[in-house]
Structures are given as structure tokens and as C-alpha cells.
Amino acid sequence: MDSKTIGILGGGQLGRMVVEAAHRLNVKTVILDAPNSPAKQIHAGEHVDGSFKDPADIAKLASKCDVITVEIEHVNADTLADLQKTGVEVHPSPETIRIIQDKYRQKEHLISHGIPVAESYEVTESTEAALVVAAEKVGYPCVVKAKTLAYDGRGNFVLKGPENVKEALEFLSDRPLYVEKWCPFVKELAVMVVRSTDGTTVAYPTVETVQKNNICHTVYAPARDVSPSTLYEAQLVAENAIKSFTGAGIFGVEMFLLENGTIVLNEIAPRPHNSGHYTTDACSTSQFEAHVRAILGLPLFPEMAQMRTADTHAIMLNILGGDKPDSELEYCKRSLSVPGSTIHLYGKTTRPERKMGHINIVASSMDECERRLAKISGEDIEEAPKTVEGVAGTSKTPLVSIIMGSDSDLKVMSAGADILRKFDIPFELTIVSAHRTAHRMAKFAAEVASRGVKAVIAGAGGAAHLPGMVASETTLPVIGVPVKGSSLDGVDSLYSIVQMPRGIPVATMGVNNSTNAALLAIRILAAYDATLHIRLAEYIKNMEKEVLAKADKLETIGYEQYLNQ
Amino acid sequence: MDSKTIGILGGGQLGRMVVEAAHRLNVKTVILDAPNSPAKQIHAGEHVDGSFKDPADIAKLASKCDVITVEIEHVNADTLADLQKTGVEVHPSPETIRIIQDKYRQKEHLISHGIPVAESYEVTESTEAALVVAAEKVGYPCVVKAKTLAYDGRGNFVLKGPENVKEALEFLSDRPLYVEKWCPFVKELAVMVVRSTDGTTVAYPTVETVQKNNICHTVYAPARDVSPSTLYEAQLVAENAIKSFTGAGIFGVEMFLLENGTIVLNEIAPRPHNSGHYTTDACSTSQFEAHVRAILGLPLFPEMAQMRTADTHAIMLNILGGDKPDSELEYCKRSLSVPGSTIHLYGKTTRPERKMGHINIVASSMDECERRLAKISGEDIEEAPKTVEGVAGTSKTPLVSIIMGSDSDLKVMSAGADILRKFDIPFELTIVSAHRTAHRMAKFAAEVASRGVKAVIAGAGGAAHLPGMVASETTLPVIGVPVKGSSLDGVDSLYSIVQMPRGIPVATMGVNNSTNAALLAIRILAAYDATLHIRLAEYIKNMEKEVLAKADKLETIGYEQYLNQ
């Protein structure tokens, strides 16, 4: 796609996956790193053996390529700046790399551009006294951070009080330090942002990152249980941050979501990032291809960063090395039997805690992704029983929720439950009364969509308010079943349910017809599920056959005998 | 994932993509082919330079690997059989390769296993007389086919009558031939089937292949406008065919769909296949990884072959070489600006008609895939207008279909159309009368789901049969709007629509409430579309604000003044 050759400083897994993306575009790459590094393994071309910190090696790489980029920020930025002066293209710019390399300088840069960050102060010298001075400005507990060469939490120390100051200095040895105010976050969010040579930015979805022992463990895309406006705000913060730097490429932006709902930027990586690995299997264009496009000046546009389809959800699980060779393969072996999971190994020798690979899990819902993750993690999740007797109000991952105003409606509503069971649709079934448990109903309605349910079936009799009230608090389709009471023959319930005001629809069924309510729910699911669609078509065909058989019998034996049988 | 090394006969694009899949699983590969062939470019390991037809070269490959496989069937099967006797694993089995290499023998094998194929006869010798004898058994026109070394249509000649016999023999030169009955197919279908070492098979979705000049041009996954039962039958035919062979691996099965709905197997490829390229971006596990898994004895299971999510649709477009170097890049360059399209180039030198790469297009619907394909192909597609006035019964790609029994219902139903327009939902709107256009209604109902519509809104008055009748012929959710007539105040319409028999649900709205019908349709779409979900939540919030504003005014000015305003 482009006649330019890309030189990459660093041949680890990030470089490897950039090379993979470049291959598909017929874009040439050259790697500078140790022999047989992961990126070199998958490229038969001529590479440079050496160090991305050595000026001579970098110069050798530059002589073989047109554009230089990095897969790690701890490179020799001075050499890159010198090369840039001689006309070599460098992305992102050496100045950007230099600012980001020093986390304190990065923070000052972000503050000067109005980006929200945690309060922090420089430790003026590596003495206990200086550290105490800085720490007292933000209060205890606080985090002491190394300005440079920090990744996977190795440059951070949580300082609980003045008594730990000595320990902190020893842990972080002689590195330049700063102190950061303790950030009581409820969730860690991240957004990949790709920046073109002209400064245009495109943001990937907001994801949730979960760390274990300071190393990224899982990434949920999109982030779970975060409001749409917060997801959007995180993208804005990330984009604004990246707009403030120069040079092209992909950037990983890590953020904290605080209890009060505000977002604080934690730190930026000027390269492909672990929190964007899910993009390979879940987004239209992967972060690696986005990086190649950006540094070559190829098109970038918002839709490239979207999930592949409207119902795509993903989880990324990092595979870390264990104590024994190949111990990481345990996860991979289980993953081989889990639908929608794709293994990405990096060709590295096993070392404890080393990132050996990752697994991307893709499914139509986050619930399904989580079920798959549990299987890969070797956790047994008991599937909730699907019988009416067994559900007791909660299947763990229902697609349909059946609720009714009173247990007296159960006999009518159970027919619908039977249909769902017949189609193997996971559902829940419980009592929610509009009049007698108003608070429970409001909570149910507010949360039901975010639990992955796709349709609600609500049965009620008399002044049947339940379906309409639930419909007014959820965006899900609500199906109403009028249950016949002791008077008025069900017309009271029917009118109460069907005559909703404009704005809040309830899909109303015939009196007592919960069977059709279940079948409508299945039609809604089947509109997006080809397998279910086929089963539903079969079901309708079978109904036709049954009636034809009856007609045949009626015609054969005559109506009198038919009535007498 | 496995300590065995795979040796591949052939290093073209199929081998390249197998190597790509093997990399991700840390599985070692060695390639036998010419130097710098596509597969060798993306693997820095030691390979074998030579020919996959040369016994010495094959033996050299065997000495470097544990399992041998092929990316092309025109290999030396005898040598493979000899190697197998010495204990080298070969997949698929040399016997399978030998049967499939000879297309007439392949056909005889399939017939003996009860697989439906087109009638065909051997041409006993390469003379005009012998060809006429064979051709007259099946009648003209017929297809003369070379038994061996035929691909991309290069071994086929359409024989219109005895006057073309000489031409046919010249075109197919001295190859052994057979004659096949003309197969008047309406569509070409294909299914990838992966077979494990123990004979278990897993079938990928049934796709539609479109050829141009006898070369695969596009693949639609799943096939368009084919009934679910036919899609399933094609999978069964393909699986049964592959069960009849020995050895493991992925197979491409090409079929014809005849006018009468029957399926005839055309031919089989014992390797990854062009019709399965879409799997890389659209299915849980790609055909290439499936092949690696199969020959290593790693897990295979039905869900691995499914589309990644319930709403995933895909088109694969082959990129062929043009007359000038890099002329194929025109398509790729347009593709770089089209959402959901992924370029896969093979690192080959441009030659006219050579397969240089392919583009996979993935979207939530086939319509959206087709729009994207049109952009990549440089065709301008005019978007259908979304106004009620403009639709005139047909938006090209509606998600919602509004129908009504009579133009007298339009005033009521247009309110729903206005809501859909407000939410930018593509819809169509027309008149379909259950009583006066019964045939039109049946056709509409039978086809509407396959056109990508996700919900039908049907309005009718009086003895309102339309919603129920449409519901009985489609699997889509049908939303019924009772329209108030001149007598009975709409209760006639309401009862006619809501009191459906068990088995066929209609989501019934209040009398004249087409607004709610549209909002219910949007809720159904929003259950699978996060962006729409957010907009719907905003809409509900705004309704709340409006009512709160009215309440505020009422409280401020008092009810008497409020009534007088």
C-alpha cells in the first residue's frame, strides 16, 4: 500500500503485531532489537541486531528505512531528534517521546493543556527530608513515582506515612522522583487514540482495565457499568490529551474514574498499548494497523475505531509466564475449546510474570464474554437451571425477563416460560408488583437493560400497571400480558396495558396469552440471531403441519365422528 | 501450543495465511516452495527452496517437520504416500489428495457415497469421436472438463454443440477429459468443512460465491436470499462429502443451487479455500487456524465456525492483478477509507488476473456490507431518501417496514414514520391489504426478513387482519396498530389484532397509537445497538423534562390560569 519502509525501534510483541498488520498491507518493515526478538521471527527480511538505545544502531536502522517509529518509549530520544534534523521521518515526534518518557514532565505538559490529572509534586532531591516535604503537600497515603523507566507498576511505591519514607527511597533506588496525591478511583479506564500527521485524532471505545499485581490482567471493551456519557467523556479527555502532542501514531491513554464520576488522566504511552489488544479481533481496524496508517499518512476516520458490529463485545486476557516453561499454556489450552476466543502468543521464552501472549474473547454480549472468560480461567460457572421451578428469580445471564404482579399470575405466565425453555433461551422469572413493591419495580426497570436482557415480559391483571410502568423506566421492548381476573373478563387488564400514552410503548398480547409473549420475545432475539431464526421458522412450519394433520383427520373421519372422539 | 513442526507443500497466499495463524499459536512451520514465496516472507525460519512436486525436495521438507500438509492439491501424492509409510504424518491423507486431484475420480467417489453431483461421463480417449460419444450421453450444451490440474476455470470448456468439439480439444490440449451435464444453477454456494483426525467434522456457514471470468470475484457470508433450510442442507451435503474422505484438515466444498431448490456438489478442494477467506475477520476461528488445529489434533467444535457475533455479516472481495504494476492498489486505496473493510495483500508481484490479495468487509447487516462493497468498487450508490413523501414504498435498505391496509390509515400511521425519521432509522412505508391484495401480502411477509428488516409495523382498521396474517408468514416481530374506524370506536380493530391464537404473537399498541409502534420498533433495534440505546434514553429523559416543565408551570400559575391559557 505504500512504498515507504518503516523502521521500528524494538522488536517485542508490540512490534510483532505492527509487523503483522504491515504484512497485510504489503508495507515493508525493519526491526532494531536483539536477534530473534518476537517481531523478527515473523519477518524474513533483513533486520538490525542491536539496541534501541544505541545511537549507532539507530543510525544503522535509519539507513534502511524511510519512517522511524517505536514500540517502546524508553528509547534514545536525542538520537531520534538528531536524525529528524537530517530529514528522516520520526513518529511520534522525538519531542513527544521525550515529554512522555519523563512522567513528571508529561504531567506538567498535560496540566498546561488543561487536561485533568492528579495533583503531584517533584521530589527535589533523593533524600528522606525532600520526600517528606513533597509528600506532606498532598497528604498520606500518596504514591511516590519514578519519573522515568517505569512500567507495569515497577516505578511506583504507595507511601502510607512518614515511617515508610526510607523504604520508598530504597525501593525506587536513585531515580528522580515525584509524589502524587492518592486517587480513590472506582475503575481504571483506557482509550486508544490515533493521531494523523496533520493532528486529526480518532478515539477507540472506552475500555475498562483490571490490574493484578500492577500488571494489566483483563480489558473489557466497552467498559462495564459505566454510563454512556462517561464513556464519551473519557474519549474526549483522551483525544484532547493526544491533540496536545506532535507527530503521528497510536497512543494509549490510561485514566481513573473517581467516585464522583470525574475522570483523571493517569498516563500516556506513545505507542500501541496492552489496553488496545482487543481491537485486533473486535474493532474494524486494529490499533496496529491504525499505527501503520497514521505514520504513513494513510486515511484515518472515526468508524475505523468502532466495534466491528453493533453487538460486538470483547474481553482481553493477558497470558503471563509462570514458574515453569510453558506454564502459560494452561490458559491457552482451555481457550482452544472456548467459542469466540482467539489466542495471540508472542514467541517468547517463559519467565515468571512475563507477558507471553493474550487471548481475545468476542461475543454478542458482555455476559457471554464473561462466561467464556470464566471457562478459560478454569472457573466453573454453574449455569442457572432453566426450569420455572428452579430459577427462583435469577438466571445469571437471562436474555428475557418474565415478571408478574402477583403469584396468582404464575399459572398463566408459566406457559410463556415453558416456550422459552423449549427454545433454550436463558430467562429469569420473578414477582415485581407495581403497587406493592414500587421501589423494587423501579430498580428492576432501571437496571434490566444493563444486565444484558433483551426483552421484558410483564403479566398483570385488573388495573394492570406493571408493563407500562416498567416500560417507562427502561429502553427495552416490554411485552404486556393481560391476565384475566375474577371480573370484567380480562378487558380491564387489556385496556390498562394496551392504551399507553404516546411515548411509552407496550407490546400487548391477547388476554392470558403468555405463550405469544414468549414467542414475540424469541422473534426479537431471532432478528439478530440466525440460528434462532432457523429454529423459529421450523416451529412455525410444525404448527402448520399439526393443523394440516387435524384437517386431514377431520376430512377423513367426518365432523360428527371428530366431535365425538 | 504444540511442539510439532508443520511442513507445508506450497508457499502461496494460502500457505502464508496458515503460517500467520500458526504464529499466533506459537506453532512452528517450514515451507517448501520457491525462494521468497508469500508464505516464506512472513517467517524468518529456515525453509526448503524447491518444488512441491519433486520427491527429493519433499523428503527434505519431511526431515525438518513432524506433520506434512498442503496448500495446493497438485502435489506429488505418491511421494506423500511413501513418506506416510515411513511414519511421517500427512494431512489430509495422500489417498484423499489423489482422489481429489482427479476430478472424475472425485466425482465417482462422491457418487459411491451418495453425494448429489451432476451427471458426467468419461471421455475414453482424446479424439473428437470419443468426445462426441460422451457429450451425447448428457446432451448439449455440456461442460468438457480436464480431470486434472484444473483451477480457476482453466480446465473447463462449455460445449454448445458438435461443431465446437475440435475447439474444445484444442483448448484443453492433451489432458484426460470428462463431460458433465449442463447444470442450470441459480446460485453457487460453498461451505468450508474442517475434519479432525478422528473424522469429526465441523461446517462453516453456507456462503454464496460469485465468479467473474471463471475466477472467484466475491463471497457473501451467509449466502443472500437463500432459505434457512437450504443453507442448512448445503452444510449437510458438504459435511457428508468430507466425512467420506480420510485424513484431517480444512476442505472447501463448492456447490450449485438449482432452480428447483436442490443442491449439487460441484467440487472439493482439500485445503484452505478462497471461499473461506472471510472467516479471518468474520468467524470465531479462521479457516487457517482451523486447519492448523485439525492437523495437530487440537480441539474442533461447532461454535468455532460461527460468525463472531449474532449480527455479523461479511463480503470477501478478491483483488486481482491488472495490466500495470500495482494496478490492484486502486481497490485497496478506496478500501482504506471504508469502515469495516480489512485488506489482506499477499506480497506477490502484479500479473494480470493474478490473485494479489483480498478485502474482507464486515458489518451488522448484508445491506451495509453491500454499501461498503460499492464504495470499494468505486460505484456510487444513492442513499434512498428517508422522508415519508420520498419513500414511495421502498427505501433500499429499511430496518423497519410500515404497512397499512388502506390509504385511509396513512394519516394515523404517518406519526410513526415521523418518529422513525427523527431517529434516522431507514424504513419503508406502503399499502398491503390482507383482503384486497392477499397475494402481495403473502409475498411481502415471506420475503421481509431476508431483506434485512428487523421489525414490521402494520396498521389496520375494522376486521383488522393484516398484522396477524403478516405475523403468520414471517419470523420477525410484528407490531399491530388498531386504527379507529367510523363505528365501534376502534375496539373492533383492537380485538381483531390483540386476540391472536397461541403461536402467532402480534405486539399490539393502543388505538391509533402508531407513535408507540415506532418507538417499540426502535426499542427492538436499540437492544442490539448501543448508539441507538443512548439516543432512546435521551428521548425518554426529554419527555420527563417536558412533563416536569408543565408541572412547574401548573404549580406556578395555578390550575385556573393554566386552564385559561
mmCIF file of N, CA, C and O in Angstrom, chain A residues 383-428:
data_model
loop_
_atom_site.group_PDB
_atom_site.id
_atom_site.type_symbol
_atom_site.label_atom_id
_atom_site.label_comp_id
_atom_site.label_asym_id
_atom_site.label_seq_id
_atom_site.Cartn_x
_atom_site.Cartn_y
_atom_site.Cartn_z
ATOM 1 N N GLU A 383 -24.397 -23.058 35.310
ATOM 2 C CA GLU A 383 -25.468 -22.447 34.539
ATOM 3 C C GLU A 383 -26.736 -22.499 35.382
ATOM 4 O O GLU A 383 -27.048 -23.519 35.981
ATOM 5 N N ALA A 384 -27.451 -21.407 35.430
ATOM 6 C CA ALA A 384 -28.694 -21.390 36.189
ATOM 7 C C ALA A 384 -29.681 -22.357 35.542
ATOM 8 O O ALA A 384 -29.745 -22.444 34.321
ATOM 9 N N PRO A 385 -30.398 -23.101 36.339
ATOM 10 C CA PRO A 385 -31.359 -24.026 35.747
ATOM 11 C C PRO A 385 -32.430 -23.235 35.006
ATOM 12 O O PRO A 385 -32.748 -22.115 35.373
ATOM 13 N N LYS A 386 -32.970 -23.841 33.948
ATOM 14 C CA LYS A 386 -33.896 -23.093 33.116
ATOM 15 C C LYS A 386 -35.350 -23.427 33.426
ATOM 16 O O LYS A 386 -36.240 -22.949 32.761
ATOM 17 N N THR A 387 -35.593 -24.269 34.408
ATOM 18 C CA THR A 387 -36.972 -24.603 34.723
ATOM 19 C C THR A 387 -37.611 -23.492 35.531
ATOM 20 O O THR A 387 -36.936 -22.762 36.250
ATOM 21 N N VAL A 388 -38.897 -23.371 35.400
ATOM 22 C CA VAL A 388 -39.621 -22.343 36.148
ATOM 23 C C VAL A 388 -39.410 -22.544 37.648
ATOM 24 O O VAL A 388 -39.160 -21.599 38.392
ATOM 25 N N GLU A 389 -39.438 -23.803 38.067
ATOM 26 C CA GLU A 389 -39.290 -24.098 39.486
ATOM 27 C C GLU A 389 -37.905 -23.666 39.973
ATOM 28 O O GLU A 389 -37.734 -23.205 41.081
ATOM 29 N N GLY A 390 -36.911 -23.841 39.102
ATOM 30 C CA GLY A 390 -35.530 -23.658 39.534
ATOM 31 C C GLY A 390 -35.039 -22.233 39.516
ATOM 32 O O GLY A 390 -34.091 -21.901 40.209
ATOM 33 N N VAL A 391 -35.650 -21.361 38.718
ATOM 34 C CA VAL A 391 -35.000 -20.069 38.533
ATOM 35 C C VAL A 391 -35.027 -19.212 39.793
ATOM 36 O O VAL A 391 -34.079 -18.469 40.037
ATOM 37 N N ALA A 392 -36.069 -19.310 40.594
ATOM 38 C CA ALA A 392 -36.141 -18.565 41.844
ATOM 39 C C ALA A 392 -35.792 -17.100 41.635
ATOM 40 O O ALA A 392 -35.150 -16.476 42.453
ATOM 41 N N GLY A 393 -36.185 -16.567 40.534
ATOM 42 C CA GLY A 393 -35.995 -15.143 40.306
ATOM 43 C C GLY A 393 -34.716 -14.759 39.599
ATOM 44 O O GLY A 393 -34.579 -13.632 39.158
ATOM 45 N N THR A 394 -33.729 -15.660 39.492
ATOM 46 C CA THR A 394 -32.480 -15.235 38.887
ATOM 47 C C THR A 394 -31.776 -16.333 38.115
ATOM 48 O O THR A 394 -31.251 -17.269 38.705
ATOM 49 N N SER A 395 -31.779 -16.242 36.786
ATOM 50 C CA SER A 395 -30.782 -16.935 35.981
ATOM 51 C C SER A 395 -29.641 -15.939 35.888
ATOM 52 O O SER A 395 -29.863 -14.734 35.793
ATOM 53 N N LYS A 396 -28.392 -16.410 35.912
ATOM 54 C CA LYS A 396 -27.264 -15.468 35.989
ATOM 55 C C LYS A 396 -27.193 -14.551 34.768
ATOM 56 O O LYS A 396 -26.807 -13.392 34.890
ATOM 57 N N THR A 397 -27.586 -15.058 33.614
ATOM 58 C CA THR A 397 -27.419 -14.268 32.399
ATOM 59 C C THR A 397 -28.647 -14.388 31.495
ATOM 60 O O THR A 397 -28.557 -14.895 30.387
ATOM 61 N N PRO A 398 -29.791 -13.906 31.982
ATOM 62 C CA PRO A 398 -31.015 -14.044 31.190
ATOM 63 C C PRO A 398 -31.009 -13.140 29.966
ATOM 64 O O PRO A 398 -30.466 -12.040 30.006
ATOM 65 N N LEU A 399 -31.625 -13.598 28.893
ATOM 66 C CA LEU A 399 -31.870 -12.751 27.733
ATOM 67 C C LEU A 399 -33.285 -12.194 27.782
ATOM 68 O O LEU A 399 -33.582 -11.176 27.176
ATOM 69 N N VAL A 400 -34.154 -12.912 28.503
ATOM 70 C CA VAL A 400 -35.542 -12.473 28.652
ATOM 71 C C VAL A 400 -35.875 -12.476 30.140
ATOM 72 O O VAL A 400 -35.449 -13.370 30.870
ATOM 73 N N SER A 401 -36.609 -11.466 30.580
ATOM 74 C CA SER A 401 -37.017 -11.387 31.975
ATOM 75 C C SER A 401 -38.544 -11.462 32.027
ATOM 76 O O SER A 401 -39.222 -10.655 31.404
ATOM 77 N N ILE A 402 -39.072 -12.463 32.749
ATOM 78 C CA ILE A 402 -40.520 -12.562 32.926
ATOM 79 C C ILE A 402 -40.870 -12.074 34.317
ATOM 80 O O ILE A 402 -40.351 -12.600 35.311
ATOM 81 N N ILE A 403 -41.710 -11.067 34.405
ATOM 82 C CA ILE A 403 -42.144 -10.593 35.718
ATOM 83 C C ILE A 403 -43.670 -10.567 35.744
ATOM 84 O O ILE A 403 -44.322 -10.502 34.707
ATOM 85 N N MET A 404 -44.204 -10.645 36.964
ATOM 86 C CA MET A 404 -45.667 -10.606 37.094
ATOM 87 C C MET A 404 -46.019 -9.896 38.400
ATOM 88 O O MET A 404 -45.206 -9.848 39.326
ATOM 89 N N GLY A 405 -47.227 -9.335 38.421
ATOM 90 C CA GLY A 405 -47.623 -8.525 39.561
ATOM 91 C C GLY A 405 -47.916 -9.324 40.809
ATOM 92 O O GLY A 405 -47.831 -8.808 41.922
ATOM 93 N N SER A 406 -48.226 -10.629 40.638
ATOM 94 C CA SER A 406 -48.663 -11.411 41.790
ATOM 95 C C SER A 406 -48.446 -12.892 41.484
ATOM 96 O O SER A 406 -48.436 -13.307 40.324
ATOM 97 N N ASP A 407 -48.284 -13.698 42.538
ATOM 98 C CA ASP A 407 -48.098 -15.124 42.277
ATOM 99 C C ASP A 407 -49.365 -15.752 41.687
ATOM 100 O O ASP A 407 -49.313 -16.835 41.113
ATOM 101 N N SER A 408 -50.486 -15.044 41.799
ATOM 102 C CA SER A 408 -51.705 -15.584 41.182
ATOM 103 C C SER A 408 -51.630 -15.551 39.653
ATOM 104 O O SER A 408 -52.395 -16.192 38.960
ATOM 105 N N ASP A 409 -50.673 -14.787 39.118
ATOM 106 C CA ASP A 409 -50.490 -14.735 37.663
ATOM 107 C C ASP A 409 -49.592 -15.874 37.163
ATOM 108 O O ASP A 409 -49.444 -16.060 35.961
ATOM 109 N N LEU A 410 -48.954 -16.602 38.098
ATOM 110 C CA LEU A 410 -47.917 -17.555 37.698
ATOM 111 C C LEU A 410 -48.437 -18.635 36.752
ATOM 112 O O LEU A 410 -47.764 -19.003 35.799
ATOM 113 N N LYS A 411 -49.661 -19.113 37.047
ATOM 114 C CA LYS A 411 -50.181 -20.198 36.224
ATOM 115 C C LYS A 411 -50.261 -19.759 34.747
ATOM 116 O O LYS A 411 -49.862 -20.492 33.849
ATOM 117 N N VAL A 412 -50.744 -18.536 34.553
ATOM 118 C CA VAL A 412 -50.831 -18.013 33.185
ATOM 119 C C VAL A 412 -49.424 -17.783 32.602
ATOM 120 O O VAL A 412 -49.121 -18.166 31.472
ATOM 121 N N MET A 413 -48.544 -17.191 33.387
ATOM 122 C CA MET A 413 -47.235 -16.792 32.864
ATOM 123 C C MET A 413 -46.305 -17.976 32.631
ATOM 124 O O MET A 413 -45.367 -17.899 31.834
ATOM 125 N N SER A 414 -46.522 -19.066 33.343
ATOM 126 C CA SER A 414 -45.601 -20.208 33.214
ATOM 127 C C SER A 414 -45.642 -20.819 31.808
ATOM 128 O O SER A 414 -44.674 -21.417 31.360
ATOM 129 N N ALA A 415 -46.772 -20.629 31.100
ATOM 130 C CA ALA A 415 -46.843 -21.153 29.727
ATOM 131 C C ALA A 415 -45.775 -20.488 28.856
ATOM 132 O O ALA A 415 -45.125 -21.139 28.023
ATOM 133 N N GLY A 416 -45.567 -19.183 29.080
ATOM 134 C CA GLY A 416 -44.524 -18.471 28.328
ATOM 135 C C GLY A 416 -43.145 -18.984 28.707
ATOM 136 O O GLY A 416 -42.269 -19.167 27.855
ATOM 137 N N ALA A 417 -42.952 -19.223 30.010
ATOM 138 C CA ALA A 417 -41.669 -19.749 30.478
ATOM 139 C C ALA A 417 -41.368 -21.093 29.807
ATOM 140 O O ALA A 417 -40.225 -21.364 29.406
ATOM 141 N N ASP A 418 -42.400 -21.911 29.681
ATOM 142 C CA ASP A 418 -42.209 -23.219 29.031
ATOM 143 C C ASP A 418 -41.719 -23.070 27.592
ATOM 144 O O ASP A 418 -40.881 -23.840 27.119
ATOM 145 N N ILE A 419 -42.279 -22.090 26.888
ATOM 146 C CA ILE A 419 -41.859 -21.850 25.494
ATOM 147 C C ILE A 419 -40.381 -21.430 25.450
ATOM 148 O O ILE A 419 -39.597 -21.941 24.646
ATOM 149 N N LEU A 420 -39.993 -20.526 26.328
ATOM 150 C CA LEU A 420 -38.592 -20.075 26.345
ATOM 151 C C LEU A 420 -37.659 -21.246 26.627
ATOM 152 O O LEU A 420 -36.598 -21.382 26.036
ATOM 153 N N ARG A 421 -38.101 -22.097 27.556
ATOM 154 C CA ARG A 421 -37.299 -23.274 27.902
ATOM 155 C C ARG A 421 -37.151 -24.181 26.684
ATOM 156 O O ARG A 421 -36.076 -24.708 26.409
ATOM 157 N N LYS A 422 -38.239 -24.339 25.937
ATOM 158 C CA LYS A 422 -38.236 -25.173 24.741
ATOM 159 C C LYS A 422 -37.206 -24.675 23.710
ATOM 160 O O LYS A 422 -36.600 -25.452 22.998
ATOM 161 N N PHE A 423 -37.034 -23.353 23.659
ATOM 162 C CA PHE A 423 -36.087 -22.761 22.710
ATOM 163 C C PHE A 423 -34.711 -22.542 23.336
ATOM 164 O O PHE A 423 -33.866 -21.881 22.748
ATOM 165 N N ASP A 424 -34.506 -23.050 24.562
ATOM 166 C CA ASP A 424 -33.225 -22.877 25.260
ATOM 167 C C ASP A 424 -32.826 -21.418 25.432
ATOM 168 O O ASP A 424 -31.652 -21.069 25.361
ATOM 169 N N ILE A 425 -33.793 -20.548 25.619
ATOM 170 C CA ILE A 425 -33.495 -19.133 25.863
ATOM 171 C C ILE A 425 -33.294 -18.938 27.365
ATOM 172 O O ILE A 425 -34.206 -19.221 28.140
ATOM 173 N N PRO A 426 -32.122 -18.453 27.802
ATOM 174 C CA PRO A 426 -31.958 -18.203 29.240
ATOM 175 C C PRO A 426 -32.877 -17.070 29.694
ATOM 176 O O PRO A 426 -32.915 -16.018 29.063
ATOM 177 N N PHE A 427 -33.642 -17.329 30.757
ATOM 178 C CA PHE A 427 -34.566 -16.298 31.228
ATOM 179 C C PHE A 427 -34.601 -16.289 32.753
ATOM 180 O O PHE A 427 -34.133 -17.214 33.400
ATOM 181 N N GLU A 428 -35.146 -15.212 33.297
ATOM 182 C CA GLU A 428 -35.413 -15.157 34.725
ATOM 183 C C GLU A 428 -36.909 -14.962 34.901
ATOM 184 O O GLU A 428 -37.599 -14.549 33.966
#
